[in-house]
Amino acid sequence: IGGLSGTRSTPKAEGFGGPRMSHFPGRGPPAPPSGLDDSGLDMRAIKQAGGKVLPGGDGVIIGGWKVRARNTRILGKDALEELEQRLGTSHLPEMVYGSTLELTHESTGVKLHFNAEDALREWLQEDLPPLKVAAAAVWERGHKARFGDEMPKASKTRKSDGGGGGGG
C-alpha cells in the first residue's frame, strides 16, 4: 500500500483466467451474484430445488429435510473453560465456535446435529492425534519468530477421574 503520495498498490487475486482485481477502484467490492438475499441465501437455488426458507430465516426446508444453522462467535474465556470442564481436558484448540448445524428429516423425525463440543468429545474418545488446520503453519512461523524454535507440546490431557463423558 502506497504512502502519502496518493498512489495505492491494489492487491491482485489469481483466478482461473489469470490475474483479476480484488475490487473495482472507486466503486468498492463487486456485488454478490444475483439470487443472493441480504443474509447470503441463494434464493434462486433454493427455489429451483423446491425448497423454502423457514419462518425466522434460520434455515431451509429442502428435499424433505429441515436444515438449520446457527453461527456464533469464537467462545470466550469463561465458555472455553466450561467446555474444558465438560470434556475433561485442558487442551483445546485456541479458537472454538459454538456454531451448530442441525438436519431434521420431516417424515421420520431423524435428526443429525453437528457441533464442536461433540466433535471434540469424539476426537478425545478415539485418542486421535492432534489436528492441524491450514492456518497452523502461519501460526507456527509467527510463534517461532516471536519465541524461538521451541514449540508448545500438542498433547491431549484428560482428568484422571474419567471425566469427559461417554462409555469406556
Short mmCIF file of C-alpha atoms in Angstrom, two decimals:
data_model
loop_
_atom_site.label_atom_id
_atom_site.label_comp_id
_atom_site.label_asym_id
_atom_site.label_seq_id
_atom_site.Cartn_x
_atom_site.Cartn_y
_atom_site.Cartn_z
CA ILE A 1 0.00 0.00 0.00
CA GLY A 2 1.40 3.35 -1.01
CA GLY A 3 2.44 6.16 1.28
CA LEU A 4 1.38 9.80 1.27
CA SER A 5 1.85 10.28 -2.46
CA GLY A 6 -1.76 9.31 -3.12
CA THR A 7 -0.95 6.18 -5.11
CA ARG A 8 -2.07 2.78 -3.91
CA SER A 9 -0.95 -0.65 -4.86
CA THR A 10 -4.03 -2.83 -5.30
CA PRO A 11 -3.54 -6.50 -4.39
CA LYS A 12 -4.41 -8.87 -7.20
CA ALA A 13 -6.09 -12.23 -6.80
CA GLU A 14 -5.39 -15.09 -9.16
CA GLY A 15 -8.45 -16.55 -10.85
CA PHE A 16 -8.90 -19.24 -13.47
CA GLY A 17 -8.43 -16.73 -16.26
CA GLY A 18 -5.28 -15.17 -14.80
CA PRO A 19 -4.93 -12.14 -12.57
CA ARG A 20 -8.06 -10.24 -11.61
CA MET A 21 -8.64 -7.26 -9.41
CA SER A 22 -9.89 -7.85 -5.88
CA HIS A 23 -12.12 -4.75 -6.15
CA PHE A 24 -13.10 -2.06 -8.59
CA PRO A 25 -11.23 1.18 -7.89
CA GLY A 26 -13.60 3.89 -6.71
CA ARG A 27 -16.63 1.59 -6.65
CA GLY A 28 -16.00 -0.79 -3.76
CA PRO A 29 -16.24 -4.58 -3.89
CA PRO A 30 -18.24 -6.31 -6.61
CA ALA A 31 -21.89 -7.10 -5.90
CA PRO A 32 -22.73 -10.66 -4.84
CA PRO A 33 -24.08 -12.95 -7.56
CA SER A 34 -27.73 -12.32 -8.35
CA GLY A 35 -30.11 -14.52 -6.41
CA LEU A 36 -28.45 -13.98 -3.04
CA ASP A 37 -30.53 -12.18 -0.45
CA ASP A 38 -29.18 -9.98 2.34
CA SER A 39 -28.47 -12.98 4.58
CA GLY A 40 -26.40 -14.74 1.89
CA LEU A 41 -29.03 -17.33 0.97
CA ASP A 42 -29.18 -18.21 -2.71
CA MET A 43 -32.95 -17.86 -3.13
CA ARG A 44 -32.79 -18.88 -6.79
CA ALA A 45 -31.10 -22.20 -5.97
CA ILE A 46 -33.49 -22.86 -3.07
CA LYS A 47 -36.49 -22.27 -5.33
CA GLN A 48 -35.07 -24.42 -8.14
CA ALA A 49 -34.64 -27.29 -5.68
CA GLY A 50 -38.23 -26.92 -4.49
CA GLY A 51 -37.22 -25.58 -1.09
CA LYS A 52 -38.36 -22.72 1.06
CA VAL A 53 -36.90 -20.60 3.84
CA LEU A 54 -38.02 -21.44 7.37
CA PRO A 55 -40.01 -18.85 9.32
CA GLY A 56 -37.45 -16.72 11.13
CA GLY A 57 -34.93 -17.22 8.32
CA ASP A 58 -32.63 -19.53 10.29
CA GLY A 59 -32.77 -22.38 7.80
CA VAL A 60 -34.46 -24.03 4.84
CA ILE A 61 -36.73 -26.95 4.08
CA ILE A 62 -35.47 -28.85 1.06
CA GLY A 63 -35.98 -32.40 -0.17
CA GLY A 64 -37.88 -33.43 2.97
CA TRP A 65 -35.12 -32.11 5.25
CA LYS A 66 -35.26 -29.13 7.56
CA VAL A 67 -31.76 -27.62 7.67
CA ARG A 68 -30.92 -25.10 10.40
CA ALA A 69 -27.60 -23.43 11.05
CA ARG A 70 -26.64 -21.23 13.98
CA ASN A 71 -23.43 -19.27 13.60
CA THR A 72 -21.72 -17.87 16.67
CA ARG A 73 -18.57 -16.02 17.55
CA ILE A 74 -15.49 -17.70 18.95
CA LEU A 75 -16.14 -18.86 22.52
CA GLY A 76 -14.90 -16.52 25.23
CA LYS A 77 -12.58 -17.49 28.07
CA ASP A 78 -15.36 -18.50 30.50
CA ALA A 79 -17.22 -20.61 27.93
CA LEU A 80 -13.96 -22.27 26.86
CA GLU A 81 -13.14 -23.14 30.49
CA GLU A 82 -16.63 -24.62 30.93
CA LEU A 83 -16.12 -26.68 27.77
CA GLU A 84 -12.78 -27.93 29.13
CA GLN A 85 -14.56 -28.99 32.34
CA ARG A 86 -17.30 -30.85 30.45
CA LEU A 87 -14.77 -32.62 28.19
CA GLY A 88 -12.28 -33.35 30.96
CA THR A 89 -9.31 -31.90 29.10
CA SER A 90 -7.18 -28.82 29.42
CA HIS A 91 -6.02 -28.93 25.82
CA LEU A 92 -8.45 -27.50 23.29
CA PRO A 93 -7.93 -25.55 20.09
CA GLU A 94 -7.27 -21.85 20.66
CA MET A 95 -10.45 -20.97 18.76
CA VAL A 96 -13.68 -22.92 19.23
CA TYR A 97 -17.03 -21.79 17.88
CA GLY A 98 -20.41 -22.56 19.43
CA SER A 99 -22.00 -22.84 15.97
CA THR A 100 -24.32 -25.73 15.15
CA LEU A 101 -25.80 -27.44 12.12
CA GLU A 102 -28.99 -29.48 12.50
CA LEU A 103 -30.74 -31.54 9.84
CA THR A 104 -34.17 -33.00 10.60
CA HIS A 105 -35.93 -35.43 8.24
CA GLU A 106 -39.53 -34.27 8.44
CA SER A 107 -41.34 -37.55 7.76
CA THR A 108 -39.24 -39.75 10.09
CA GLY A 109 -38.06 -37.22 12.68
CA VAL A 110 -34.45 -38.39 12.31
CA LYS A 111 -32.08 -35.63 13.44
CA LEU A 112 -28.43 -35.09 12.66
CA HIS A 113 -26.80 -32.49 14.89
CA PHE A 114 -23.24 -31.22 14.48
CA ASN A 115 -21.32 -29.02 16.93
CA ALA A 116 -17.76 -28.50 18.13
CA GLU A 117 -18.28 -30.00 21.60
CA ASP A 118 -19.49 -33.35 20.26
CA ALA A 119 -16.72 -33.42 17.63
CA LEU A 120 -14.05 -32.72 20.26
CA ARG A 121 -15.53 -35.37 22.59
CA GLU A 122 -15.35 -37.98 19.80
CA TRP A 123 -11.79 -36.91 18.98
CA LEU A 124 -10.77 -37.40 22.62
CA GLN A 125 -12.53 -40.78 22.92
CA GLU A 126 -10.89 -42.08 19.73
CA ASP A 127 -7.48 -40.92 21.02
CA LEU A 128 -6.69 -39.39 17.63
CA PRO A 129 -3.54 -37.32 17.01
CA PRO A 130 -3.68 -33.52 17.27
CA LEU A 131 -5.20 -31.79 14.27
CA LYS A 132 -3.55 -29.03 12.26
CA VAL A 133 -5.65 -26.65 10.24
CA ALA A 134 -4.33 -24.76 7.22
CA ALA A 135 -3.63 -21.67 9.32
CA ALA A 136 -1.43 -23.71 11.69
CA ALA A 137 1.68 -23.27 9.51
CA VAL A 138 1.25 -19.49 9.55
CA TRP A 139 0.75 -19.51 13.31
CA GLU A 140 3.80 -21.76 13.77
CA ARG A 141 6.04 -19.41 11.75
CA GLY A 142 4.81 -16.42 13.78
CA HIS A 143 5.33 -18.29 17.05
CA LYS A 144 8.88 -19.27 16.10
CA ALA A 145 9.67 -15.70 15.06
CA ARG A 146 8.49 -14.40 18.45
CA PHE A 147 9.60 -17.15 20.81
CA GLY A 148 12.27 -19.18 19.02
CA ASP A 149 12.28 -22.78 17.78
CA GLU A 150 10.75 -24.39 20.86
CA MET A 151 7.11 -25.13 20.06
CA PRO A 152 4.44 -25.83 22.68
CA LYS A 153 3.63 -29.50 23.07
CA ALA A 154 0.36 -30.54 21.36
CA SER A 155 -0.81 -33.23 23.74
CA LYS A 156 -4.21 -34.22 24.96
CA THR A 157 -4.52 -34.39 28.73
CA ARG A 158 -7.51 -35.96 30.40
CA LYS A 159 -8.55 -35.76 34.01
CA SER A 160 -7.75 -38.87 35.98
CA ASP A 161 -11.33 -39.02 37.32
CA GLY A 162 -12.51 -40.41 33.97
CA GLY A 163 -14.42 -37.22 33.16
CA GLY A 164 -15.34 -36.32 29.66
CA GLY A 165 -18.45 -38.39 29.19
CA GLY A 166 -19.02 -41.44 27.11
CA GLY A 167 -18.63 -45.08 27.93
CA GLY A 168 -15.46 -46.71 28.20
#
